[in-house]
XYZ file of C-alpha atoms in Angstrom:
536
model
C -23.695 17.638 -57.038
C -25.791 14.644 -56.228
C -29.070 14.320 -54.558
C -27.048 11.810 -52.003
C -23.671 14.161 -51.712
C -26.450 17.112 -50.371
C -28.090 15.225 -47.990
C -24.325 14.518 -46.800
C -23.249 17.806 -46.339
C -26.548 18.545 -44.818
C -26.677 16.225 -41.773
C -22.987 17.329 -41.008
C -23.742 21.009 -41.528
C -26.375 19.366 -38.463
C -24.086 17.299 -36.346
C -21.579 20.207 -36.612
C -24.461 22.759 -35.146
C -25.792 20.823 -32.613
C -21.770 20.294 -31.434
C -21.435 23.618 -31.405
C -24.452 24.246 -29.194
C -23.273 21.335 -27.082
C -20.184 23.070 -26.338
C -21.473 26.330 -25.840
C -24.030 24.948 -23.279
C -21.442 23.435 -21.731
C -19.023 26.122 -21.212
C -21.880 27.855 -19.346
C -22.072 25.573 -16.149
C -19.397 27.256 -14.214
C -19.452 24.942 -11.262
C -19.870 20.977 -11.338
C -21.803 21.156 -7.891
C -24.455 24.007 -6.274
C -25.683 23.167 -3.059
C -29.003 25.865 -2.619
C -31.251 26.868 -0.310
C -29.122 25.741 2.510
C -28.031 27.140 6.640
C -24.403 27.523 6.209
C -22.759 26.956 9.517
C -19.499 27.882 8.162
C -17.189 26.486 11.328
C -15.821 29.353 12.639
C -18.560 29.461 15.435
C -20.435 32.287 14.023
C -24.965 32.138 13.365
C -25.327 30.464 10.819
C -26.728 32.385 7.506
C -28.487 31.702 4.220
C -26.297 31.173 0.818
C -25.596 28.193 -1.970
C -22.213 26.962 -1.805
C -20.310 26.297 -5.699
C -17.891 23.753 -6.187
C -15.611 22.911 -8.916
C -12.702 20.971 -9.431
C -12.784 19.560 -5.730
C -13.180 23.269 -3.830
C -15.492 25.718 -3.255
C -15.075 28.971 -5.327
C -18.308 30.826 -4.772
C -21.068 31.109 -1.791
C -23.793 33.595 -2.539
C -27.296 33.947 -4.204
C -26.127 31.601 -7.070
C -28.035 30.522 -10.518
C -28.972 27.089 -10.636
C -27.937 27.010 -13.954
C -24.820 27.590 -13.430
C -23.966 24.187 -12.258
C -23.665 20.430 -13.582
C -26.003 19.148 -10.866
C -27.904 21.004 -7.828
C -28.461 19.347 -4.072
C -31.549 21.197 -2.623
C -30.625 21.666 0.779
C -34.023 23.490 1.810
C -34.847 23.201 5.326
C -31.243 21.594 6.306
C -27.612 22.718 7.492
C -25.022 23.126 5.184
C -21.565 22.575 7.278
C -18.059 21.699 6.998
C -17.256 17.928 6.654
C -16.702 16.825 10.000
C -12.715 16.273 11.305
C -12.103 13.087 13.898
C -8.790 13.519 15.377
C -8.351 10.568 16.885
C -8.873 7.274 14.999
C -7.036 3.710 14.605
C -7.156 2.864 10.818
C -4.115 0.993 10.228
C -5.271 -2.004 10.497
C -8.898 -1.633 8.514
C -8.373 1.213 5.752
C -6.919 -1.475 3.071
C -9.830 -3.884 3.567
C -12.331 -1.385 3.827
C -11.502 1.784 1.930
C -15.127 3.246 2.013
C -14.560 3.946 5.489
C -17.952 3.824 5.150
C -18.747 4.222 9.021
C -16.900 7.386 9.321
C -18.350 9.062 6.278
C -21.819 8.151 7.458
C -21.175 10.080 10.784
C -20.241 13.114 8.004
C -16.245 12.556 8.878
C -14.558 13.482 5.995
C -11.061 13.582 7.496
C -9.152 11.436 10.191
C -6.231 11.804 11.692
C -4.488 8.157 12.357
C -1.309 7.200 14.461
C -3.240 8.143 18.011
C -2.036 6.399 21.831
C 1.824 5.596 20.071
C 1.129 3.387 17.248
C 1.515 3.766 13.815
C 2.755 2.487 10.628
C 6.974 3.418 10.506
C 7.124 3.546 6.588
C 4.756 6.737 5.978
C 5.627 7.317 2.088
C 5.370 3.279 1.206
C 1.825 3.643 3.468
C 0.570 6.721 1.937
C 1.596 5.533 -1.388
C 0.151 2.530 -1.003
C -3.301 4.260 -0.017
C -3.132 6.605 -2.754
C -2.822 3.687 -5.194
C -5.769 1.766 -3.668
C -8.244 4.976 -3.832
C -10.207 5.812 -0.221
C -13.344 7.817 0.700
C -12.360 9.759 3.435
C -9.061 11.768 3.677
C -6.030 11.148 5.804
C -3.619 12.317 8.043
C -1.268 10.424 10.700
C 0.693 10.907 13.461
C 3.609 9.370 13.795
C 3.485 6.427 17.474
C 6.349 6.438 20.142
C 5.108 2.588 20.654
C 6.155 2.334 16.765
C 9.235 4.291 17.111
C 10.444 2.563 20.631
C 10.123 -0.726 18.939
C 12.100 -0.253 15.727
C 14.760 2.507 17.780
C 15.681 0.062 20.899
C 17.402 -3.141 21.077
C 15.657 -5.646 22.984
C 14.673 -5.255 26.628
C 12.568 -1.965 27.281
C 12.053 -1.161 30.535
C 15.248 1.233 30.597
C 16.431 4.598 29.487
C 17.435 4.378 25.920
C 21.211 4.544 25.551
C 22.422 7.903 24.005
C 22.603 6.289 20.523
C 18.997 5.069 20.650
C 17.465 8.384 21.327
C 19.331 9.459 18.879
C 18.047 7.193 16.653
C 14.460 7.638 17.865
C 14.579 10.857 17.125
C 15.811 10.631 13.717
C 12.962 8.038 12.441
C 10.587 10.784 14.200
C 12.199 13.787 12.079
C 11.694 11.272 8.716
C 8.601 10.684 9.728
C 7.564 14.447 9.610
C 9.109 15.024 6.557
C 7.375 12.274 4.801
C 4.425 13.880 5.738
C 3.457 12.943 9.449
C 0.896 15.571 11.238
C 3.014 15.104 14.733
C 4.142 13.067 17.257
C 1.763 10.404 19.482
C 2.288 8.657 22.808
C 0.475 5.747 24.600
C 1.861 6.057 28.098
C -0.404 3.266 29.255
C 0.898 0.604 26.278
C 3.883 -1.348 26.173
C 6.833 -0.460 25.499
C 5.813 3.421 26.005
C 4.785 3.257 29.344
C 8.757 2.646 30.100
C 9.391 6.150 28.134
C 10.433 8.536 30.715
C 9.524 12.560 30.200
C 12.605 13.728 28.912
C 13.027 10.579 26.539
C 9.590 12.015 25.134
C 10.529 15.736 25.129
C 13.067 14.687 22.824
C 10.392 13.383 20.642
C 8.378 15.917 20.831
C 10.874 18.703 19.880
C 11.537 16.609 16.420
C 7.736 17.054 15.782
C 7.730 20.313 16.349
C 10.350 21.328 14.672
C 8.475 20.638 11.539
C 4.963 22.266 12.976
C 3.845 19.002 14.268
C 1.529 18.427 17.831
C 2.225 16.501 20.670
C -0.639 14.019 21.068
C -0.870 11.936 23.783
C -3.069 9.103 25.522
C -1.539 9.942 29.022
C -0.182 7.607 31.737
C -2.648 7.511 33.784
C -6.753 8.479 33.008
C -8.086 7.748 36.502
C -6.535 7.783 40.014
C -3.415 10.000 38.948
C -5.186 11.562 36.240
C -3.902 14.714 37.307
C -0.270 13.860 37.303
C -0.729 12.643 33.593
C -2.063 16.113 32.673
C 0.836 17.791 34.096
C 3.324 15.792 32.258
C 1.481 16.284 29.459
C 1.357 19.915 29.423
C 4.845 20.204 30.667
C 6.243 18.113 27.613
C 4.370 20.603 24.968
C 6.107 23.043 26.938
C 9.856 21.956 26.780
C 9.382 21.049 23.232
C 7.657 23.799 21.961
C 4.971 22.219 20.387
C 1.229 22.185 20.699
C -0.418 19.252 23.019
C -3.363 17.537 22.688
C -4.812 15.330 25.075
C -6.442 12.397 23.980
C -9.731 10.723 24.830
C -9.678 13.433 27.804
C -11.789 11.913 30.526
C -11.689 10.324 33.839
C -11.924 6.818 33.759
C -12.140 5.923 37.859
C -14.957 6.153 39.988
C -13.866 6.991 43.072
C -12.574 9.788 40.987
C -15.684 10.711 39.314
C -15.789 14.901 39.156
C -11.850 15.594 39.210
C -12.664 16.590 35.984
C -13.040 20.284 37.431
C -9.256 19.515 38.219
C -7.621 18.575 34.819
C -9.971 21.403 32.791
C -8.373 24.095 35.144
C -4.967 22.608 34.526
C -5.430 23.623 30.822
C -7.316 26.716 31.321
C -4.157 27.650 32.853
C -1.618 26.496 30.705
C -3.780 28.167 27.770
C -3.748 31.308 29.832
C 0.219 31.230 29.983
C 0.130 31.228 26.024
C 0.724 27.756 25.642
C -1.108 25.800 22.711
C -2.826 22.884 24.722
C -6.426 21.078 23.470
C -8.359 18.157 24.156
C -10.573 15.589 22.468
C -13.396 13.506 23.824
C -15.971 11.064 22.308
C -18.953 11.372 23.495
C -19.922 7.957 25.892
C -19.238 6.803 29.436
C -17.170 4.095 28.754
C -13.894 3.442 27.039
C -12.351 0.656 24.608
C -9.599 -0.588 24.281
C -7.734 -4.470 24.184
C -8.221 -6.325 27.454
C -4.632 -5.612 28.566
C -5.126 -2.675 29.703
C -6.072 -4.405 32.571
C -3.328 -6.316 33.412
C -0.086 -5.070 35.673
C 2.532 -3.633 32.556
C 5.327 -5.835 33.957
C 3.122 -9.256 32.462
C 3.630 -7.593 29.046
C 8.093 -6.849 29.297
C 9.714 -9.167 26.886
C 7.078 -9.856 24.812
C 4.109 -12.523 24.115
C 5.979 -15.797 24.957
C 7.188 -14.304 27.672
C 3.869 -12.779 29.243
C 2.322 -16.291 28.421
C 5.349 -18.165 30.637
C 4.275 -15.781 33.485
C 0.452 -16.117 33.089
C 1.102 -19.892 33.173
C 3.508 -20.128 36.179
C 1.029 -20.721 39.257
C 2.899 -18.573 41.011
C 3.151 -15.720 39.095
C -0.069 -15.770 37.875
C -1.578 -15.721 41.439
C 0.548 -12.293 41.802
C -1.525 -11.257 38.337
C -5.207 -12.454 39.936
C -4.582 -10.300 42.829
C -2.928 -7.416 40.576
C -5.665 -7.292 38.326
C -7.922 -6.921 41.341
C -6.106 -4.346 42.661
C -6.264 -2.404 39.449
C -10.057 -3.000 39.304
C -10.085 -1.410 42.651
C -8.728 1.621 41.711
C -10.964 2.332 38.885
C -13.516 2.368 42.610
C -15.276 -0.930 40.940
C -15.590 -3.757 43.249
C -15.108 -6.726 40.377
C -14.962 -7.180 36.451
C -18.878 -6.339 35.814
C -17.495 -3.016 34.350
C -15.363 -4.490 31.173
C -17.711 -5.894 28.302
C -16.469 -8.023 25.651
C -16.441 -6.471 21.958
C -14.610 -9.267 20.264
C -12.989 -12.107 21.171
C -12.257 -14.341 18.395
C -11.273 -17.510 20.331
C -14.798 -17.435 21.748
C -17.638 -14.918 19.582
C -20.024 -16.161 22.251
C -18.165 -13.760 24.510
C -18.961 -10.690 22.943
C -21.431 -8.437 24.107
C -21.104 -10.132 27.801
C -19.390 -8.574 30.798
C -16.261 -10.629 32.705
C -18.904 -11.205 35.675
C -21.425 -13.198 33.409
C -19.044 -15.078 30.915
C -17.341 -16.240 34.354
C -20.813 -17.198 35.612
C -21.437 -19.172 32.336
C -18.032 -20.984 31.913
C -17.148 -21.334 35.783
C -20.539 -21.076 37.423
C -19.081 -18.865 40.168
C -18.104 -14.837 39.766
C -16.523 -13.801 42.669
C -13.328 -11.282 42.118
C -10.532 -13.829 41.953
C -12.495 -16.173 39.728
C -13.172 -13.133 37.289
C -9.204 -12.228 37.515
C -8.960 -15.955 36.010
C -11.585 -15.684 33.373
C -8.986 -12.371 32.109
C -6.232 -14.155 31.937
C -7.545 -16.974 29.790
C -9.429 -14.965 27.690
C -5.476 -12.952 27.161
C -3.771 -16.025 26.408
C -6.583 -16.997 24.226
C -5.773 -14.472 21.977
C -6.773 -11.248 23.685
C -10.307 -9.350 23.032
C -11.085 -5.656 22.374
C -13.051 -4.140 25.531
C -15.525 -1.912 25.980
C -15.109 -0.557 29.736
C -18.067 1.502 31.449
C -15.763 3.249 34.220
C -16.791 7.337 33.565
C -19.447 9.747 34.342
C -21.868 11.450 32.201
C -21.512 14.817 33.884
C -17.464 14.162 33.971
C -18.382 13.692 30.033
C -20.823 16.857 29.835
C -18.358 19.227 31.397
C -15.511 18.261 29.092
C -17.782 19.188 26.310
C -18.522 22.243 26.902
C -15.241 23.846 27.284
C -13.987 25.715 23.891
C -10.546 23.773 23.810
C -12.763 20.118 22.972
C -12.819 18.863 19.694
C -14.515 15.634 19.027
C -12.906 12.065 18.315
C -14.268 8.223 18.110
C -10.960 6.983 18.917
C -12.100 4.087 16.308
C -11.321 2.192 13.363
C -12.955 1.264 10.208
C -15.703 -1.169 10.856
C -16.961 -3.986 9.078
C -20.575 -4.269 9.867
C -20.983 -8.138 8.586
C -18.232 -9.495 11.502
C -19.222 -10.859 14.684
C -17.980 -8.071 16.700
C -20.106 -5.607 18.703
C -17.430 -2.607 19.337
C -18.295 0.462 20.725
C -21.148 2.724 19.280
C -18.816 5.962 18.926
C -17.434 3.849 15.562
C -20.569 4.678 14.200
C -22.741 7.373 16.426
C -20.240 9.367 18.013
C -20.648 13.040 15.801
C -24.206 12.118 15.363
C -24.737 11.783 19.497
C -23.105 15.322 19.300
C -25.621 17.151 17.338
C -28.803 14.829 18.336
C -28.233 14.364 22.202
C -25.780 16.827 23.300
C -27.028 20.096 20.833
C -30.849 19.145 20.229
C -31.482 17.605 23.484
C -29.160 18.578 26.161
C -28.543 21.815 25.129
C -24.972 22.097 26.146
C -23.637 24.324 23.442
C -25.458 25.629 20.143
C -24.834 23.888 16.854
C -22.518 26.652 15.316
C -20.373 26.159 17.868
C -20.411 21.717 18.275
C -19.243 22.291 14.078
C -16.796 24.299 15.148
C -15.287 21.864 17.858
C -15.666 19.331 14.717
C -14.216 21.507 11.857
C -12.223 24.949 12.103
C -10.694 23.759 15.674
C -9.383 20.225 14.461
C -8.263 21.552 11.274
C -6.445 24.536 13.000
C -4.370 22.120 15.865
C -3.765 19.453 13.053
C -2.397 22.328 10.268
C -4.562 21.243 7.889
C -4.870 24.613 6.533
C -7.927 24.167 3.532
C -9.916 22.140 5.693
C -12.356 23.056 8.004
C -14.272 26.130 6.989
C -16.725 26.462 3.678
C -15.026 29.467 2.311
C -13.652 29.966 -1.486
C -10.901 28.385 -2.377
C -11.115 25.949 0.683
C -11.034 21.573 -0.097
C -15.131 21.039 -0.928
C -15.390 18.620 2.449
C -19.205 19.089 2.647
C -21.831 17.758 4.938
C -25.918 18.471 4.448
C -27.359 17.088 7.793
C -31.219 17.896 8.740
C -30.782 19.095 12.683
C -34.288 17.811 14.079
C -33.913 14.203 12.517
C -29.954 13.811 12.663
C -29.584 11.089 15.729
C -27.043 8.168 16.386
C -28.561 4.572 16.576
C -26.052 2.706 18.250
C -26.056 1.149 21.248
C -23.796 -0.932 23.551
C -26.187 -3.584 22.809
C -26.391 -3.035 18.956
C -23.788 -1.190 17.813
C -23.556 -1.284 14.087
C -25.950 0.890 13.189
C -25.393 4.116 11.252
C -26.850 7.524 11.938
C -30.418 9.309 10.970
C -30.581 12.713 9.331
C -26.837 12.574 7.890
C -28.360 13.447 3.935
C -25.186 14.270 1.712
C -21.648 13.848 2.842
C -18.822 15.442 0.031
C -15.250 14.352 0.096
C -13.074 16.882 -2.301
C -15.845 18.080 -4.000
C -17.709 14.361 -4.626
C -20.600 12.607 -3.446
C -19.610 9.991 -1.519
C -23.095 9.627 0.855
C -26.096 10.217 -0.870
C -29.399 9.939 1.269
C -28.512 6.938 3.279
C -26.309 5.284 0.388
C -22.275 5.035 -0.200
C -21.691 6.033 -3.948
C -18.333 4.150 -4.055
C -16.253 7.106 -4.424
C -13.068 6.816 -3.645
C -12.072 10.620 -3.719
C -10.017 10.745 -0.355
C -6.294 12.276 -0.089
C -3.435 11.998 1.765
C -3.502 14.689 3.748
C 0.260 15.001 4.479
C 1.828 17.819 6.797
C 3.516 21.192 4.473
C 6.535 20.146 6.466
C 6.638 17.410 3.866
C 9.596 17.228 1.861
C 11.741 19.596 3.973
């Protein structure tokens, strides 16, 4: 054999070794993630308690005193919490998710899940949308409900402010039932919106029972969030009860001054319905004011037929004087005395608008702001195209009590943001589970921290179904977030909204970094989250 034919064999007899030992070294990391060091708040409620947390393949199969060595790569999590990722509930992602499939403001706020579909609108088609989603790749995981709004639309012929004919409900209910078993997470109202605010409460019993006949919840943005506020809760309550199906009230609050404190009132309501053995919770986010599209504050007749038809009104003189002093009135029974309360957020006709109440962009295109000059300044900033709102019309200790009752989970009743557009939306889009643990834990002191994580984890997952979310146990989806609880704070304000939270250090989506000290990775390792009714 030649000189050159051994020195061959030799440096494979190498290569072959040193594969070998490879291997062998790699067959010994039995988890591709350890998080050490760490306070688990596990999101049942309980004290929190020392232990690393192992992940492989997108779960968690061990927590313990665990080797280091064990795993492809270690997060030190010395001196911070180690906690469920965080569940919103209520969220409006239809219309951002495909542009912006970081979700990037969500996962930042260590949301790892939202549920889409909330106050009656959602997409119709869910296995072209979730299919669609799946194909694109997002960061956070999702569920939907399934909109009334969406299903009154496509299920009625034409005018709306009626009972459905026989056939209609009939057909209503049938695109709910698909719905569910295409994967939908329940049912959703918005009793304030056109064309749902026609929907009587047997029309949306009817619903209801085809949601939960599959397992799904009743969730509803009520009629009525101020003056009647109590009336809405009733309804509510008494539809979960004819249907059979869990209710959850959305955005629970009270959003009229003169009613400021009648929030005593609606938390007894479900006290008592819980008492009776009925399922019934509530979400909240956590600011005094409210957004939503400027017609909410408009008379729901202006809306009937349609755009063209609400602009002929607006534009009759005489019709549109009944909307000036309608508008007023409705002002006046949110106890406000003109339009100072409702802030622009984005009004793309004008982006000089946002950020400015009704009373001051009246004052700077009309140089007057009395009440009936402000009632004009709404209606041509509607037929201009419309604007998101922000509305400052509820009470911090309204807000404080709601929190503290164990039936609250928390929602930012947003959407994905795009922090490079001209808007200036509502802080809870990027502050609101931050404000929970920095103002309303750290600083307020309303409840401890085990038990805010569980109003964010274990009690969303549980109303919602979503059975391996929630909790850090074995064999449960690795949704992770490492927060540090004397830094982690919200930074956004009314007045500069876009800015994401402190303290928020590692934020795991199915058992991959997607936030990493302050930085999105560009994982994409959402899921669909779709109800086990699916299929059925």
């Amino acid at each position: 054999m030649t000189r050159k034919l051994l020195l061959l064999f030799a440096l494979i007899a190498i290569s072959s070794t040193a594969f070998f030992l490879q291997a062998a070294s790699s067959s010994q990391v039995d988890f591709d993630l350890l998080i050490t060091n760490g306070r688990i708040v596990d999101g049942t409620g309980n004290p929190w308690f020392t232990a690393d947390v192992a992940i492989k393949n997108g779960h968690i199969v061990e927590l313990g005193k665990l080797d280091p060595k064990r795993a492809g790569r270690v997060i030190d999590a010395a001196g911070k919490i180690v906690a469920p990722g965080f569940i919103d509930v209520h969220t409006h992602i239809e219309g951002g998710i495909t542009e912006l499939p970081a979700a990037e403001n969500f996962l930042r706020m260590g949301v790892t899940s939202v549920v889409t579909g909330n106050c009656g609108s959602s997409v119709l088609n869910f296995n072209e949308w979730f299919s669609r989603l799946e194909k694109l790749g997002v960061s956070v995981n999702v569920a939907s409900l399934v909109g009334h709004n969406t299903i009154r639309r496509e299920g009625m012929n034409g005018d709306f402010d009626r009972p459905p004919t026989t056939e209609e409900l009939q057909r209503m209910r049938d695109l709910v039932t698909k719905a569910m078993r295409d994967g939908a997470v329940g049912f959703s109202t918005g009793l304030e919106y056109i064309p749902g605010t026609y929907g009587k409460t047997d029309e949306i019993v009817e619903m209801a029972k085809a949601s939960g006949e599959f397992g799904g919840v009743y969730a509803t943005h009520m009629r009525d969030e101020g003056e009647f506020v109590e009336k809405s809760v009733r309804e509510s309550i008494e539809i979960g009860e004819k249907a059979n199906c869990p209710v959850e009230i959305s955005h629970f609050k009270v959003s009229s001054k003169k009613r400021w404190g009648a929030s005593v009132q609606t938390i007894k309501l479900v006290e008592d319905a819980r008492l009776r053995g009925q399922q019934v919770t509530v979400d909240q986010y956590m600011y005094p004011a409210s957004s939503t599209g400027i017609g909410i504050l408009f008379p729901s007749w202006v809306f009937e037929g349609g755009a063209e038809k609400a602009k002929e009104r607006m534009t009759d003189p005489a019709t549109r004087a009944r909307i000036r002093r309608e508008l007023i009135e409705k002002a006046e029974q949110r106890g406000v005395a003109d339009f100072a309360f409702a802030v622009v957020a984005n009004h793309s006709a004008n982006q000089t608008f946002n950020g400015k109440n009704i009373a001051e962009i009246t004052q700077m295109t009309r140089q007057k702001n009395d009440p009936d000059s402000q009632a004009e300044q709404v209606i041509e900033i509607q037929l201009a195209g419309g604007a998101q709102m922000v509305l400052h019309s509820m009470s911090d200790t309204d807000v404080d009590r709601i929190f503290r009752q164990p039936f609250t989970m928390i929602a930012s009743d947003s959407g994905v943001h795009n922090p490079e557009s001209a808007s200036i939306p509502h802080p809870r889009g990027y502050g609101n589970n931050a404000r929970v643990l920095g103002v309303y834990v750290r600083e307020k002191k309303l409840v401890g921290v085990e038990e805010a994580i569980r109003k964010m984890t274990s009690l969303p997952a549980g109303t919602f179904r979503l059975w391996d979310r929630g909790l850090l146990r074995p064999g449960m989806a690795a949704d992770v977030v490492v927060f540090d609880e004397k830094t982690v704070a919200d930074r956004a304000t009314f007045q500069q909204p876009k800015q994401y939270p402190a303290g928020i250090n590692f934020v795991i989506v199915n058992g991959q970094i997607v936030i990493e000290n302050d930085k999105h990775t560009g994982t994409k390792s959402g899921q669909i989250l779709r109800s086990r009714a699916a299929g059925k």
